[in-house]
PDB file of C-alpha atoms in Angstrom:
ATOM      1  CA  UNK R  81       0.871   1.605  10.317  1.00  0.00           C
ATOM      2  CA  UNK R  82       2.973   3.688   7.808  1.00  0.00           C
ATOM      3  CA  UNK R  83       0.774   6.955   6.436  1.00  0.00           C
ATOM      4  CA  UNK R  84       1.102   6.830   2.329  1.00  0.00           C
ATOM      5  CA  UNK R  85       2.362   9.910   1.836  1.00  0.00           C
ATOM      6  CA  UNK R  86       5.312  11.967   3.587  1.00  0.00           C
ATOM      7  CA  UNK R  87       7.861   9.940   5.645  1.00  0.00           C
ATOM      8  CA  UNK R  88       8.084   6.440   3.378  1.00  0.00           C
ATOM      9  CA  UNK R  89       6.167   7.463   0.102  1.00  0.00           C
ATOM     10  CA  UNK R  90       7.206   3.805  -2.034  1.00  0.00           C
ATOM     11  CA  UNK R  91       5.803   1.796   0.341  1.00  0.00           C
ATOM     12  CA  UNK R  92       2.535  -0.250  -0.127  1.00  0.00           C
ATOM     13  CA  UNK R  93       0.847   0.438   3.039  1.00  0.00           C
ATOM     14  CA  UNK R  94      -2.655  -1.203   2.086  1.00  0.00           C
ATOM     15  CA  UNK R  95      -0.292  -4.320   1.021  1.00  0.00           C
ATOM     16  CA  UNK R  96       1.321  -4.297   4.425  1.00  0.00           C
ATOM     17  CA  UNK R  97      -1.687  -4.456   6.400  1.00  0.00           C
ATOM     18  CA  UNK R  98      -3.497  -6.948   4.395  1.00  0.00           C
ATOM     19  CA  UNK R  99      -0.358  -9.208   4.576  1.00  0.00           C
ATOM     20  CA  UNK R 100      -0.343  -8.753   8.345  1.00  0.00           C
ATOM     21  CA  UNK R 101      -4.002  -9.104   8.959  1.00  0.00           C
ATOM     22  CA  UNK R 102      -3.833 -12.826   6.642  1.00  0.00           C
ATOM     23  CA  UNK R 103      -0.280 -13.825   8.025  1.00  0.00           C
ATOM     24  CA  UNK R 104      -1.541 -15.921  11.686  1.00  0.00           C
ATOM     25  CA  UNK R 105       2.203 -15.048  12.429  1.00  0.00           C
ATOM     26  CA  UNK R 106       2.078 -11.798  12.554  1.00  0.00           C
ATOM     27  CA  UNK R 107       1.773 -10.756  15.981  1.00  0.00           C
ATOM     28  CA  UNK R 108      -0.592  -8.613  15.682  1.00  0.00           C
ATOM     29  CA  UNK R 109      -4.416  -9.450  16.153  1.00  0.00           C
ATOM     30  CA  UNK R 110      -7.039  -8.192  14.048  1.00  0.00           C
ATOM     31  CA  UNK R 111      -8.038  -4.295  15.418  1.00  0.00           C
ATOM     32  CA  UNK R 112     -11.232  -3.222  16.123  1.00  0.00           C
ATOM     33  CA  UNK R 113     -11.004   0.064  14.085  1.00  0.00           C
ATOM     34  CA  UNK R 114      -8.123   1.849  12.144  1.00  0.00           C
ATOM     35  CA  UNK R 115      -8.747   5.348  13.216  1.00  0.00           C
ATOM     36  CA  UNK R 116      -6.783   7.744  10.638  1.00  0.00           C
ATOM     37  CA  UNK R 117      -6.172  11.842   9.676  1.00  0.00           C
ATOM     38  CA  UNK R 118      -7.050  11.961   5.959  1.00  0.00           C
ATOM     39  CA  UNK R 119      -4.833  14.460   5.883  1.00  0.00           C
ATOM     40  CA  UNK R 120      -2.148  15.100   8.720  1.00  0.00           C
ATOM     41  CA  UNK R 121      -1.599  18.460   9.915  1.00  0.00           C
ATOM     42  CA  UNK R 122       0.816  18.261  12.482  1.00  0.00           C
ATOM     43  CA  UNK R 123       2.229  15.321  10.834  1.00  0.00           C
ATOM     44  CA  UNK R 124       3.403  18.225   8.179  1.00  0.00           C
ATOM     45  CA  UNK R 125       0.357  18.226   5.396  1.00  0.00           C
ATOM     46  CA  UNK R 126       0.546  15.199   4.222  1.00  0.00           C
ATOM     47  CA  UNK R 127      -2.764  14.395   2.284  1.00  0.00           C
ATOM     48  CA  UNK R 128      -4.120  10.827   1.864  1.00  0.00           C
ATOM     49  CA  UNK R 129      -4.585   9.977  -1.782  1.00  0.00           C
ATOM     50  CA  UNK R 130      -8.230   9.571  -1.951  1.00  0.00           C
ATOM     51  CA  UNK R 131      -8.180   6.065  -4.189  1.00  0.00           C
ATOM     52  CA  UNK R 132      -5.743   4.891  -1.190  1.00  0.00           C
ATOM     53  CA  UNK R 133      -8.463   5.907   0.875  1.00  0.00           C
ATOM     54  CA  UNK R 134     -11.103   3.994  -1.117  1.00  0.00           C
ATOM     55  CA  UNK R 135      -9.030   1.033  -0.655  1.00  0.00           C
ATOM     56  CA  UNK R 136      -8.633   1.523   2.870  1.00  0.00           C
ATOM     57  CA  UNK R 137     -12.056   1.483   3.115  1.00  0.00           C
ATOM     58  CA  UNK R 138     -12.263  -1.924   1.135  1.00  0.00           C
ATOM     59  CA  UNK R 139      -9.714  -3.454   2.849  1.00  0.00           C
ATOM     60  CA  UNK R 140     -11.339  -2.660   6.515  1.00  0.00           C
ATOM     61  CA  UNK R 141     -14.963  -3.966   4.670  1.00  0.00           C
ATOM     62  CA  UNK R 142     -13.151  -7.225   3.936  1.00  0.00           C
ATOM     63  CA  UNK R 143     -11.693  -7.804   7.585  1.00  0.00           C
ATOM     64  CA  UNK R 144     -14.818  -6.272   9.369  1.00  0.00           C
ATOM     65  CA  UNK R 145     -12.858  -3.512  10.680  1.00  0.00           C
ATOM     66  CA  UNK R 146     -14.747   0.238  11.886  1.00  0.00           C
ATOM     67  CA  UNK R 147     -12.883   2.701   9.545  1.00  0.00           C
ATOM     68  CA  UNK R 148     -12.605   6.047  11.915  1.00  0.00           C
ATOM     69  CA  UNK R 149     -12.091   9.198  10.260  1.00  0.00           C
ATOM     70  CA  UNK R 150      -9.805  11.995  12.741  1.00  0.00           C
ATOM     71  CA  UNK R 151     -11.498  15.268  11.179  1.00  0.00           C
ATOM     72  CA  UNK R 152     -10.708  17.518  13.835  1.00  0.00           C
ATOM     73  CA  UNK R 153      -8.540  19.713  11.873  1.00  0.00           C
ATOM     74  CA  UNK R 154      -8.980  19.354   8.216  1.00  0.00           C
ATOM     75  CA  UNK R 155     -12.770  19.369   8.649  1.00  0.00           C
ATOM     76  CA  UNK R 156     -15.728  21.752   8.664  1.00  0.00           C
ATOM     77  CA  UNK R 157     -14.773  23.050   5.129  1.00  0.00           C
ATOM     78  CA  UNK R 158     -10.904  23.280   5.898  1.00  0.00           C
ATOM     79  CA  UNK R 159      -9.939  21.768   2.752  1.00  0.00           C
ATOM     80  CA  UNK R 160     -12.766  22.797   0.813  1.00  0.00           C
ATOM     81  CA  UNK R 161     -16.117  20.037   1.083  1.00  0.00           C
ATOM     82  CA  UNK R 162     -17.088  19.855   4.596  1.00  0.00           C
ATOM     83  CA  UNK R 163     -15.396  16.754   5.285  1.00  0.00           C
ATOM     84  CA  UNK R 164     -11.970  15.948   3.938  1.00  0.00           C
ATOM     85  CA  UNK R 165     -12.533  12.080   3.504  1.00  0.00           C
ATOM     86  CA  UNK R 166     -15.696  13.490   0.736  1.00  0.00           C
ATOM     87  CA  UNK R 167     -13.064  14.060  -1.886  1.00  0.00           C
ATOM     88  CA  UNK R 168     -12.579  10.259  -2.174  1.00  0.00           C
ATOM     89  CA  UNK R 169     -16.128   9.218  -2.310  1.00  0.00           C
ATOM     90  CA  UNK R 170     -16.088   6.998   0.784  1.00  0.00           C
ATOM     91  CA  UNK R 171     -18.038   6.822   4.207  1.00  0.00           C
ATOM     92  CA  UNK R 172     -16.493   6.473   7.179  1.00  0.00           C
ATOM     93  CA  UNK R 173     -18.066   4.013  10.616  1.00  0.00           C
ATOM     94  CA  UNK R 174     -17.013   7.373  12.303  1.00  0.00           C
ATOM     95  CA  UNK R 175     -16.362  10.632  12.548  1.00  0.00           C
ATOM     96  CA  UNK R 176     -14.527  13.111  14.965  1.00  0.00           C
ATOM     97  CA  UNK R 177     -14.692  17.002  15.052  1.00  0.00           C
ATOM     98  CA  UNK R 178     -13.470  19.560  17.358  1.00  0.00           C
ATOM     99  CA  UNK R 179     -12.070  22.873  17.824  1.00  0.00           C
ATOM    100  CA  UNK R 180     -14.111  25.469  15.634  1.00  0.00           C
ATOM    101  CA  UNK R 181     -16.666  23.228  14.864  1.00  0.00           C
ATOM    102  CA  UNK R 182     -18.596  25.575  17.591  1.00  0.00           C
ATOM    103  CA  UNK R 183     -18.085  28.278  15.043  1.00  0.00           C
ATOM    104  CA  UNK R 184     -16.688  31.178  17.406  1.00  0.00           C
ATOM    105  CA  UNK R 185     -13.662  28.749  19.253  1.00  0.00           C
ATOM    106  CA  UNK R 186     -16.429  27.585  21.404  1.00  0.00           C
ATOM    107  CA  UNK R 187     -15.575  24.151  23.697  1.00  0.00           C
ATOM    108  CA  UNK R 188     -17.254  21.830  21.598  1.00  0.00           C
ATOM    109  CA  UNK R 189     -16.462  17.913  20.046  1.00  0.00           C
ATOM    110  CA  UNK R 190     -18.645  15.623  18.201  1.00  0.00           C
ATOM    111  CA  UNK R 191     -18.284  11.787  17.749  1.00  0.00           C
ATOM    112  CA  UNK R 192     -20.352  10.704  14.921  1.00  0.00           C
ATOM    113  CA  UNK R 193     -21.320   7.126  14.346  1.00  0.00           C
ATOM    114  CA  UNK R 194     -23.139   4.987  12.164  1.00  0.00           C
ATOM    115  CA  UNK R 195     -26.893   4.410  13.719  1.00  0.00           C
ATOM    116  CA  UNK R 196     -26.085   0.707  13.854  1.00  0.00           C
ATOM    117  CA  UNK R 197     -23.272   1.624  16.073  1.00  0.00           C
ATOM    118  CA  UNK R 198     -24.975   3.734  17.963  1.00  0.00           C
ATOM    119  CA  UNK R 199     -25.735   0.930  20.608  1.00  0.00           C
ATOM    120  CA  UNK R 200     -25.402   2.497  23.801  1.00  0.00           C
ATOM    121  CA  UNK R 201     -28.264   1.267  26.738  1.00  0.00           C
ATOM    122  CA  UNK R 202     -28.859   3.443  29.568  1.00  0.00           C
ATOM    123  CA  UNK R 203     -26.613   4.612  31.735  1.00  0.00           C
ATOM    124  CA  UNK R 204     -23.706   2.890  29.487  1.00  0.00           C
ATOM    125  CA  UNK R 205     -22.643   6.205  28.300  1.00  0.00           C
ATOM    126  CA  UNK R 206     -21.504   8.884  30.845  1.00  0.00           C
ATOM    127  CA  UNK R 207     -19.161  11.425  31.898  1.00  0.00           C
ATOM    128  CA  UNK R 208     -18.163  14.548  33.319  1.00  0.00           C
ATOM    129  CA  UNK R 209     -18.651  16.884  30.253  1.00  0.00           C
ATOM    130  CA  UNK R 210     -21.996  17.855  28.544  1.00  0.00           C
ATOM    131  CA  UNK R 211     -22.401  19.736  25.870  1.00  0.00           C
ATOM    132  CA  UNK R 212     -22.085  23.426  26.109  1.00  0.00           C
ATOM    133  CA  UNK R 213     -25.345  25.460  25.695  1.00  0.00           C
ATOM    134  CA  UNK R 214     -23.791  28.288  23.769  1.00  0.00           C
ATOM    135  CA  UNK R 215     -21.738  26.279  21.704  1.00  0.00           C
ATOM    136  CA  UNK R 216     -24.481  24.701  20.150  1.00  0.00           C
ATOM    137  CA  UNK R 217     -25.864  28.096  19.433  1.00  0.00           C
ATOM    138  CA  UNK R 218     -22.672  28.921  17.524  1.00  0.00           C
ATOM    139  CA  UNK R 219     -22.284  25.930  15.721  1.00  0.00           C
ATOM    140  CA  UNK R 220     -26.132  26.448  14.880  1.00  0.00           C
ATOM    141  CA  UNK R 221     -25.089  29.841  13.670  1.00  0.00           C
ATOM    142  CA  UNK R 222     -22.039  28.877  12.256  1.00  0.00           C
ATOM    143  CA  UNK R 223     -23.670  26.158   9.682  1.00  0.00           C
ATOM    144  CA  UNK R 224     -26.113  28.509   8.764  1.00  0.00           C
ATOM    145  CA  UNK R 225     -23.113  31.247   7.905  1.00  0.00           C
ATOM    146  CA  UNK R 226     -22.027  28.804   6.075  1.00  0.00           C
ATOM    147  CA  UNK R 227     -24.881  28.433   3.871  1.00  0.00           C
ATOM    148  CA  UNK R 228     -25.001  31.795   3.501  1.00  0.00           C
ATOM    149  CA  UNK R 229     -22.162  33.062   2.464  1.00  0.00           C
ATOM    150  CA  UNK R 230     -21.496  30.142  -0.033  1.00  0.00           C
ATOM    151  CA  UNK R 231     -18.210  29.232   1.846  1.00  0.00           C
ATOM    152  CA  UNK R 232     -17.280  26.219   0.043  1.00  0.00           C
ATOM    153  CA  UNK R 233     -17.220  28.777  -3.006  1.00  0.00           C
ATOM    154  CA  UNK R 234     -15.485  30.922  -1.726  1.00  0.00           C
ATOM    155  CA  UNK R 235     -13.087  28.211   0.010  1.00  0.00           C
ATOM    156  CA  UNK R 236     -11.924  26.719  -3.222  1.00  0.00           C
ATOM    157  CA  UNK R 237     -11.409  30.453  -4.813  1.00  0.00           C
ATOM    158  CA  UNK R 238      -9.083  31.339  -2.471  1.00  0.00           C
ATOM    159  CA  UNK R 239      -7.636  28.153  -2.544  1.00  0.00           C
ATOM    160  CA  UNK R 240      -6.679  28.514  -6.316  1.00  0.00           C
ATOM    161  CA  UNK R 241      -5.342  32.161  -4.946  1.00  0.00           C
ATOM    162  CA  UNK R 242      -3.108  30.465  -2.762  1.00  0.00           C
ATOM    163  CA  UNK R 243      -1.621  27.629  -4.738  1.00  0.00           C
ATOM    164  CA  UNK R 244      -0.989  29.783  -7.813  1.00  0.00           C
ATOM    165  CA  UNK R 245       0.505  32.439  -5.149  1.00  0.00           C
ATOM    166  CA  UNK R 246       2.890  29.619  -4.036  1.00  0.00           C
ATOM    167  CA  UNK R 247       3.772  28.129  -7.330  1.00  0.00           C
ATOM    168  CA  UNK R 248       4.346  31.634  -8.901  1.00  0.00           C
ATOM    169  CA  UNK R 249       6.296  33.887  -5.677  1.00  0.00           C
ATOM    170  CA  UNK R 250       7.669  30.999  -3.038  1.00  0.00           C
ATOM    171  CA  UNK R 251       9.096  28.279  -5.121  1.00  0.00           C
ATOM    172  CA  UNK R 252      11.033  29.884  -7.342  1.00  0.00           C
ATOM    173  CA  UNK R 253      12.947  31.514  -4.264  1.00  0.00           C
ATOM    174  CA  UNK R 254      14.899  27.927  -4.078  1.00  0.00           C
ATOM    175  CA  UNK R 255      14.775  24.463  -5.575  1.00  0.00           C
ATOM    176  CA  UNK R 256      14.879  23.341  -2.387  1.00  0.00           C
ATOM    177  CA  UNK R 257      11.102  24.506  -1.122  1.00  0.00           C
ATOM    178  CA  UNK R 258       7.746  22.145  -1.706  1.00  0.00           C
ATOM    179  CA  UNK R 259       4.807  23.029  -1.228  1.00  0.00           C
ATOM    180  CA  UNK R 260       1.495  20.768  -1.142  1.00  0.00           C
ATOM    181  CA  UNK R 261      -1.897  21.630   1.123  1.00  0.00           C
ATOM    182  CA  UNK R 262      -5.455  22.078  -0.322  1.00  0.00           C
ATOM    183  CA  UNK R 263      -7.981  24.250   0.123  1.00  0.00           C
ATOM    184  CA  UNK R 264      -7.049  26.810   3.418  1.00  0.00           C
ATOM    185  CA  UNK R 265      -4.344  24.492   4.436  1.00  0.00           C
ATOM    186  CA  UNK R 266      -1.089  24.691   2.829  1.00  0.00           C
ATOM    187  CA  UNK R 267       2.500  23.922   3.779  1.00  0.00           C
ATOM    188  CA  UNK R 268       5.456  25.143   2.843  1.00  0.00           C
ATOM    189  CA  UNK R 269       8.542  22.188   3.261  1.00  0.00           C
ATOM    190  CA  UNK R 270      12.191  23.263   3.655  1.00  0.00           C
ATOM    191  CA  UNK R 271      13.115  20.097   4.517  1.00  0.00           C
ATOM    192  CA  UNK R 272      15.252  19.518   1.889  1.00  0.00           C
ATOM    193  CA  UNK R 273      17.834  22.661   2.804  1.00  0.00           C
ATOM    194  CA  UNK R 274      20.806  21.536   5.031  1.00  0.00           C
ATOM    195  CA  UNK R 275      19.998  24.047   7.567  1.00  0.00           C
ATOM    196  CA  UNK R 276      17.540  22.363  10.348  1.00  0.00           C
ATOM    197  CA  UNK R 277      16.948  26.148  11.818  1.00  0.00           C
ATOM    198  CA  UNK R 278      15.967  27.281   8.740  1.00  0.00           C
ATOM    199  CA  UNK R 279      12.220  26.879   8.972  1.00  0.00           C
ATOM    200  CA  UNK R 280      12.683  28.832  12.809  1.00  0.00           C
ATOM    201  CA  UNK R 281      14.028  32.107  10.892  1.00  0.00           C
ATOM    202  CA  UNK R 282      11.485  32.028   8.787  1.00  0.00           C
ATOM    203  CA  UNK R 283       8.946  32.143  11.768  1.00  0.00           C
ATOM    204  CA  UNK R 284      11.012  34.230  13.834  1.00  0.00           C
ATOM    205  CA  UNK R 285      11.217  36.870  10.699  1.00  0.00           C
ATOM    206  CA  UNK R 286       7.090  36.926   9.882  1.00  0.00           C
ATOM    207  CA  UNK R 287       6.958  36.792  13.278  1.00  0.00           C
ATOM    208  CA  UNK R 288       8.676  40.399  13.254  1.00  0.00           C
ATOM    209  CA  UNK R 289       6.724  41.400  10.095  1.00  0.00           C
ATOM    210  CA  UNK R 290       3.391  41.186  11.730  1.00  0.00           C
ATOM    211  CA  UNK R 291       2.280  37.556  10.383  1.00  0.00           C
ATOM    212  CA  UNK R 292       2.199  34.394  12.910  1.00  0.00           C
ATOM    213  CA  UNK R 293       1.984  31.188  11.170  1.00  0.00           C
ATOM    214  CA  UNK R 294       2.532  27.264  13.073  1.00  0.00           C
ATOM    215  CA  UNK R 295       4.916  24.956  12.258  1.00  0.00           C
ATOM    216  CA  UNK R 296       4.424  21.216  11.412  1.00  0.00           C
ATOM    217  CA  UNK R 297       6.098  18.070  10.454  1.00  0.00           C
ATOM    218  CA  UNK R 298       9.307  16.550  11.193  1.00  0.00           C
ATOM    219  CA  UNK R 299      11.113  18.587  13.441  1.00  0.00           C
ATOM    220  CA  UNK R 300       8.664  21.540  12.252  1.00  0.00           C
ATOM    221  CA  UNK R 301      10.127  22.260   9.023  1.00  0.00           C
ATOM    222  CA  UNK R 302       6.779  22.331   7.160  1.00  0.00           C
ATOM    223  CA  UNK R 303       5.700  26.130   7.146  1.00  0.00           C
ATOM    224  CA  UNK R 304       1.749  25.750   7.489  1.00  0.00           C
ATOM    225  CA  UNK R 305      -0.897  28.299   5.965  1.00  0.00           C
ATOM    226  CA  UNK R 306      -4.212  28.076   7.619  1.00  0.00           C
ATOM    227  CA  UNK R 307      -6.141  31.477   7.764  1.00  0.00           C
ATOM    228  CA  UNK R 308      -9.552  31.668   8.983  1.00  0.00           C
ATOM    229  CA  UNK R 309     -12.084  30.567   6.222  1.00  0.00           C
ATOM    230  CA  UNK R 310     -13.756  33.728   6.604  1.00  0.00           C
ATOM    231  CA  UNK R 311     -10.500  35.750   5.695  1.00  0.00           C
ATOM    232  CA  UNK R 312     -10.861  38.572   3.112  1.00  0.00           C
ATOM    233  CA  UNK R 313      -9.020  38.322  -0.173  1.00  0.00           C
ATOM    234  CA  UNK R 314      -6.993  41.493   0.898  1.00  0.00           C
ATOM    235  CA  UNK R 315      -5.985  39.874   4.023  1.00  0.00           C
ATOM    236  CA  UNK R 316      -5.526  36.786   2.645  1.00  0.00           C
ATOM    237  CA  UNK R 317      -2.776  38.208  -0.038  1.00  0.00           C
ATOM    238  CA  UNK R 318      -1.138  40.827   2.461  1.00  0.00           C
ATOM    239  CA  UNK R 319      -0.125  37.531   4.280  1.00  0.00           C
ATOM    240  CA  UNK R 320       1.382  35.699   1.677  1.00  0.00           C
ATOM    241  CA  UNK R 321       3.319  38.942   0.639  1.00  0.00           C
ATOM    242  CA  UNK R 322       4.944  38.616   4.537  1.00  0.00           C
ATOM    243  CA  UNK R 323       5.592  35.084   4.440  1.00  0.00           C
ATOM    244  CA  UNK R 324       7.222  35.646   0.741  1.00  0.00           C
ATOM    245  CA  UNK R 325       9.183  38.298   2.083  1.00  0.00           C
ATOM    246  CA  UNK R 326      10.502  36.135   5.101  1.00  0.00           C
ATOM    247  CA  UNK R 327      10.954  33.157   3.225  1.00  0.00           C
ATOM    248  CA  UNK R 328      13.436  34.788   0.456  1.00  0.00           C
ATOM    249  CA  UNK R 329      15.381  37.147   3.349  1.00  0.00           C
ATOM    250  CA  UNK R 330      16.124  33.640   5.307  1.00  0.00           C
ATOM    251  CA  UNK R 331      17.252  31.912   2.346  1.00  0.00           C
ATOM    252  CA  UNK R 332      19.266  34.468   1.090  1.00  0.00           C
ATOM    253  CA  UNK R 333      21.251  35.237   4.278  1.00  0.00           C
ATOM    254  CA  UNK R 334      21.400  31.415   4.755  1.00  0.00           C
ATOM    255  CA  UNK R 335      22.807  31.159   1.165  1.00  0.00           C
ATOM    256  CA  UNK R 336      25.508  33.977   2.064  1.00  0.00           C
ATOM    257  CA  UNK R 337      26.606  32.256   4.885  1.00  0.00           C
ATOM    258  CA  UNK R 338      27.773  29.145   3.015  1.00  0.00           C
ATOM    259  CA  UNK R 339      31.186  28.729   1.726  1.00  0.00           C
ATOM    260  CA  UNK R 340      31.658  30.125  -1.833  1.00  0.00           C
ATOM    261  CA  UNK R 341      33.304  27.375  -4.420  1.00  0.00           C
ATOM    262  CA  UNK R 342      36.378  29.168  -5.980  1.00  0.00           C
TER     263      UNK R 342
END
């Protein structure tokens, strides 16, 4: 089904699936779960509204469908609250984490569940992976570090740092840059320029100024910010001064290259 935001942003998406869940000539049976990112990384930062999310929710309630949250990389405090889908007030059937969830980049996933999901009888459930020993110690430790150093806080200062950063130094560079993200993930889109290698120079050029940053979207022209929560204001700044400085030498020597109106 059609995400709400980013590639077709007019379109009722919570309309279309109701009509094709009450429309017996559809073609397409009722699903068991819709399993969703509530905000899409690779998929170029696209955020979920979160009272599109609340009718998600209320739509899946109606039909008995599980509503499965994908939190793997805009969770653990990535965009602020520990979970992404908090912002809209709604609870999930399920949950999945990964990556740093371990805390030091650990091998380590979590499914969580509802307990009246959690149905399994013995010897239902198995596999060839068990949980890692030391990754539970880091995630342990990690949570606690957490606590400690008041990283949601700190999370959503930075994250005013970076916005105003944005708004103030890299949009004005061009009418033709976006930029959208919260908390420690933010992208910048040069979709909009004519040039589809544009968003490669940029890379290539913070590349060459000491600053490596991914990627995202269609055909990768979303720059993405995503520093480590941990990262020191001074850090955190020196970085955006490189990706300013790449940003405005691609689009300038992309603007001299174009022919001149007489």
């Amino acid at each position: 089904m059609p995400f709400p935001t980013g590639f077709i942003d007019d379109l009722d998406t919570i309309g279309y699936m109701e009509a094709i869940l009450t429309d017996d000539h559809a073609g397409i049976e009722k699903p068991a779960a819709i399993i969703l990112e509530t905000m899409q990384a690779e998929g170029g930062l696209n955020a979920a509204p979160a009272p599109w999310l609340r009718d998600l929710r209320e739509l899946c309630d109606r039909h008995d469908i599980l509503l499965i949250c994908d939190e793997i990389q805009v969770g653990r405090g990535r965009t602020g609250t520990f979970f992404c889908f908090e912002r809209a007030g709604i609870v999930p059937d399920m949950v999945v984490l990964s990556k740093s969830i371990s805390g030091y980049g650990l091998p380590m996933s979590l499914l969580l569940l509802k307990p009246e999901l959690d149905v399994w009888k013995p010897a239902e459930h198995n596999g060839t992976f068990r949980g890692n020993q030391l990754a539970f110690v880091g995630a342990t430790a990690a949570l606690e570090l957490r606590e400690s150093l008041q990283l949601e806080a700190e999370t959503e200062r930075k994250a005013q740092a970076v916005e105003q950063y944005l708004k103030e130094h890299i949009l004005p560079i061009s009418s033709l840059i976006s930029v959208r993200g919260m908390g420690l993930i933010w992208g910048i889109d040069v979709s909009a320029h004519p040039d589809d290698q544009l968003s490669k120079r940029i890379a290539s050029r913070r590349y060459e100024l000491g600053l490596i940053l991914e990627r995202a979207g269609r055909r990768d022209t979303v720059i993405k910010i995503m520093p480590a929560l941990t990262i020191s204001m001074e850090e955190l700044t020196a970085g955006l001064e490189i990706l300013k400085q790449a940003v405005s030498e691609c689009f300038a020597s992309t603007h001299s290259l174009q022919p001149q109106m007489a």
